[in-house]
Coordinates of C-alpha atoms in Angstrom, one line a residue:
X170 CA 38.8 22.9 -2.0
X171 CA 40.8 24.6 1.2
X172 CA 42.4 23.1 3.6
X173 CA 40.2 24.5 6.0
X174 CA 37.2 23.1 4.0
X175 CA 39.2 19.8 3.5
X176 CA 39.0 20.0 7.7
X177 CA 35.8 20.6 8.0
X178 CA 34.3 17.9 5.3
X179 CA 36.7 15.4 7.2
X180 CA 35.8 16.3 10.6
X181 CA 31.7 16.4 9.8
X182 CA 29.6 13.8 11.3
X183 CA 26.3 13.8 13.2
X184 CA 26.8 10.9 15.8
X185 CA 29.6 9.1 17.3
X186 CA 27.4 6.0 18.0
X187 CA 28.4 2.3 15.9
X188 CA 25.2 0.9 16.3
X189 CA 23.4 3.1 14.0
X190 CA 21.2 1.6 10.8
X191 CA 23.4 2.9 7.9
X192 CA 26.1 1.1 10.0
X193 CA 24.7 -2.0 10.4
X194 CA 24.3 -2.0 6.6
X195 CA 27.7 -0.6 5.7
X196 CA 28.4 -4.1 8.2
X197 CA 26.1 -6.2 6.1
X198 CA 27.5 -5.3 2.8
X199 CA 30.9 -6.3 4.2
X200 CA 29.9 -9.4 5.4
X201 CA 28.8 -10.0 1.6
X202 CA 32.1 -10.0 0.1
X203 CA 33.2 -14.2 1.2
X204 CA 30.0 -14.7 0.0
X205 CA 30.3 -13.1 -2.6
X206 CA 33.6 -15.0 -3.4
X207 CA 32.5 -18.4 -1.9
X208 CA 29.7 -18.4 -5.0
X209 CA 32.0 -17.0 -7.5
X210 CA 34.6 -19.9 -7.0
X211 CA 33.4 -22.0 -4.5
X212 CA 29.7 -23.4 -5.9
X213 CA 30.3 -22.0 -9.4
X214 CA 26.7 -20.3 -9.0
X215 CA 26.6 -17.3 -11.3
X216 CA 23.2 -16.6 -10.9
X217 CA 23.8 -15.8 -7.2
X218 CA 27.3 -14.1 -6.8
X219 CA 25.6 -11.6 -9.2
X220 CA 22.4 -11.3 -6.5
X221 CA 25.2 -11.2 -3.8
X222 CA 26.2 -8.2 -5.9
X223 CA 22.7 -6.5 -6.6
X224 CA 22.2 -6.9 -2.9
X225 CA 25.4 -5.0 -1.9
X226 CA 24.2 -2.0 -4.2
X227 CA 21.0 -1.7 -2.8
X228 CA 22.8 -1.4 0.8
X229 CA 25.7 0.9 -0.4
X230 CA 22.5 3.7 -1.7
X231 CA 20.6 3.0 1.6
X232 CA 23.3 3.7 3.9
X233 CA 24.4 7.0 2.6
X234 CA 20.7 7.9 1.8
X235 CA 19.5 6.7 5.3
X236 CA 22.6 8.5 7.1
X237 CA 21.4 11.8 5.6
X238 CA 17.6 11.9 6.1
X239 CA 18.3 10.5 9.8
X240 CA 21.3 12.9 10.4
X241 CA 23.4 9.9 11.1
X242 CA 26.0 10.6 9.7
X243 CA 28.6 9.0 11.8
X244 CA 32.7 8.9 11.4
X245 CA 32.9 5.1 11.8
X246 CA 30.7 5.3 8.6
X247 CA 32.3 7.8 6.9
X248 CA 35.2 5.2 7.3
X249 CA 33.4 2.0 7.0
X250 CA 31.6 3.3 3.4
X251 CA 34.8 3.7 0.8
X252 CA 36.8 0.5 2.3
X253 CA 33.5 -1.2 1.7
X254 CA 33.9 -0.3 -1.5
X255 CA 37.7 -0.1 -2.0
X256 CA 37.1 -4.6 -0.8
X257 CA 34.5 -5.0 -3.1
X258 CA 36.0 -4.0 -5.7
X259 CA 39.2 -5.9 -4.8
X260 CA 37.0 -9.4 -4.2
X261 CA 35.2 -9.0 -7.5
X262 CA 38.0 -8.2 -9.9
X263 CA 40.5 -11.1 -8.1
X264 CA 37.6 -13.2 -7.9
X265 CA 36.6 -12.9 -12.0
X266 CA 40.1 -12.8 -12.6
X267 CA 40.8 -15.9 -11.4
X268 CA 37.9 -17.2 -13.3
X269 CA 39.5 -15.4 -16.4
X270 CA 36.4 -13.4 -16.7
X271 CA 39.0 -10.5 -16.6
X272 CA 42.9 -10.1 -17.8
X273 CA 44.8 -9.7 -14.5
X274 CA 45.9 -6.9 -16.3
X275 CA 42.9 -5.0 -15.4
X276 CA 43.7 -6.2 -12.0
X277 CA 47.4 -5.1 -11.5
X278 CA 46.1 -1.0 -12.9
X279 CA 43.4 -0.8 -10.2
X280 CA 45.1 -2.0 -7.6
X281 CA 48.2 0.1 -8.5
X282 CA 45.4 3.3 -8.5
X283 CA 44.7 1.9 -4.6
X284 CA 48.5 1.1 -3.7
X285 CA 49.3 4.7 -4.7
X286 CA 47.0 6.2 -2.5
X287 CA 47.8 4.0 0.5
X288 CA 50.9 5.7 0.4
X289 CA 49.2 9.1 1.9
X290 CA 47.6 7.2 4.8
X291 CA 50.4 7.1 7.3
X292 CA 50.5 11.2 6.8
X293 CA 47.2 11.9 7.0
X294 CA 46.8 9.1 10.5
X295 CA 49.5 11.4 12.1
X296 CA 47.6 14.5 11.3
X297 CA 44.3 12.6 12.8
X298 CA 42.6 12.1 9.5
X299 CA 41.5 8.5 8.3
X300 CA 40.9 9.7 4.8
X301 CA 40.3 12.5 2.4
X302 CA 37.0 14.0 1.8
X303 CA 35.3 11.5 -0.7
X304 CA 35.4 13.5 -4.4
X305 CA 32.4 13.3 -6.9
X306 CA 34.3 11.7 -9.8
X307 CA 35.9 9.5 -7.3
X308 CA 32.0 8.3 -6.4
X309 CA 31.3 8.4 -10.0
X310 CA 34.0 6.0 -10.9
X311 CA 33.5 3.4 -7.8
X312 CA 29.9 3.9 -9.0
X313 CA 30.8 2.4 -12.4
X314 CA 32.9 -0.3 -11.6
X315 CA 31.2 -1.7 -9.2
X316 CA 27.6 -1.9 -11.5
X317 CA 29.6 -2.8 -14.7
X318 CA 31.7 -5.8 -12.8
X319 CA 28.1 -8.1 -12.6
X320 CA 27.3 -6.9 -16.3
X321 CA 30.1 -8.6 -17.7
X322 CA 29.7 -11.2 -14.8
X323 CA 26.0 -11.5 -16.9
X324 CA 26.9 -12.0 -20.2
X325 CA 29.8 -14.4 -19.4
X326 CA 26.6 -16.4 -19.3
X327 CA 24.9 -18.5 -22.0
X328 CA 22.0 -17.2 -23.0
X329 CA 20.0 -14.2 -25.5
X330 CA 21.2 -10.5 -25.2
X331 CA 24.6 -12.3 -23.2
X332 CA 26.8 -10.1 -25.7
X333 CA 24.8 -6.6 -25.4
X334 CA 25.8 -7.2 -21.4
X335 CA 29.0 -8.0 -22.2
X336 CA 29.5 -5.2 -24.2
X337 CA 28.1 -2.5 -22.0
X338 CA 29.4 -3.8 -19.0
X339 CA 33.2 -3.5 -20.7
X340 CA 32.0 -0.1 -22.4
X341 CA 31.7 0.9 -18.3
X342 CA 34.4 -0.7 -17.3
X343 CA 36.8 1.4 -19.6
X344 CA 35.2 4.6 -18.5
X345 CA 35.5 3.7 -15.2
X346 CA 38.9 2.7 -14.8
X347 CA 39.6 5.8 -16.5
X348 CA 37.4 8.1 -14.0
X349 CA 39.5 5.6 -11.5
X350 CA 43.0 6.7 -12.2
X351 CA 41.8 10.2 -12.9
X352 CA 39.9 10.7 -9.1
X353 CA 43.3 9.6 -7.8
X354 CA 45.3 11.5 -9.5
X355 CA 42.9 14.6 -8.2
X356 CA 43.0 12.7 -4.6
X357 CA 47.0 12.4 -4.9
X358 CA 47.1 16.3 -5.9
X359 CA 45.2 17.6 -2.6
X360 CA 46.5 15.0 -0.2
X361 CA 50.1 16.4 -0.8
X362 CA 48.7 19.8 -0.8
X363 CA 47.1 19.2 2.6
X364 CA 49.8 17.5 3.8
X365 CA 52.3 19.5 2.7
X366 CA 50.4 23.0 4.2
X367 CA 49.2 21.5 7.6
X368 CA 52.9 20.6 7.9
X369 CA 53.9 24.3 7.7
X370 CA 50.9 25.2 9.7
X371 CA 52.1 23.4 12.6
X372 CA 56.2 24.5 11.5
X373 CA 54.6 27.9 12.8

């Protein structure tokens, strides 16, 4: 991808409106993450964390899907839609963590994957961008982690099949925090690029 199309991606929305449906949702899934947590560690409840969970997938497909069909596609949600997913995935691998569900390992690579992006943000801000154009294996890899997380969530349980959920939900896992590291890498590569070419854009 060019620069220029690297502009226009970042630049293209259909309304500058908050209030708009795929907004409120991207809003709603939000507000799911405490809960999330508060029924992960505070009432112990399984059972729900992992609806908490369902719930916020169903939003996350909605919002995007909506935004499209309705044409509003808006650049508070273009925002709004990868931190949503940048804090779930934060809450839900601190959150098993702490119930050892999950080394802290596993923990300390993804965030470090995060960390090392956050380091483009205050180039991109001064250049009026709040982020790089999402990449497919980027939505591929969020998509993985954040539908194997309640897998493995599911057959920490007591019951039949609990092991084939475990299993695939740490088969996922892997592949995801490969696809992970790998989409930032690729993100890492074209923020410097664009950084670095918008910087001798504006030198002339």
């Amino acid at each position: 991808m060019t620069d220029a199309q690297a502009q226009a991606e970042s630049q293209s929305y259909d309304t500058t409106r908050i209030l708009t449906i795929p907004n409120i949702l991207s809003f709603i899934r939000l507000a799911g993450i405490p809960i999330f947590l508060w029924c992960l560690l505070g009432l112990r409840s399984d059972v729900i964390a992992i609806l908490v969970l369902v719930l916020s997938g169903v939003t996350d497909f909605l919002d995007g899907y909506l935004a499209r069909i309705w044409k509003q596609v808006s650049r508070l949600g273009q925002v709004l839609d990868p931190i949503a997913d940048r804090l779930y995935i934060l809450a839900i691998i601190v959150g098993l963590a702490v119930r050892e569900v999950l080394p802290w390992e596993l923990v300390i690579v993804l965030i470090a994957r995060d960390l090392m992006l956050a380091t483009l943000i205050p180039a991109l801000r001064a250049r009026g961008y709040a982020s790089l154009p999402v990449h497919f294996l980027g939505k591929i890899a969020t998509f993985c982690l954040l539908y194997a997380f309640p897998l493995i969530l599911l057959g920490n349980q007591v019951f039949p099949g609990a092991l084939f959920f475990s299993t695939l939900g740490w088969a996922v896992v892997l592949w995801g925090t490969f696809f992970y590291w790998w989409s930032g890498i690729l993100y890492m590569f074209q923020g410097v690029s664009f950084i670095r070419r918008t910087s001798l854009a504006k030198a002339d």
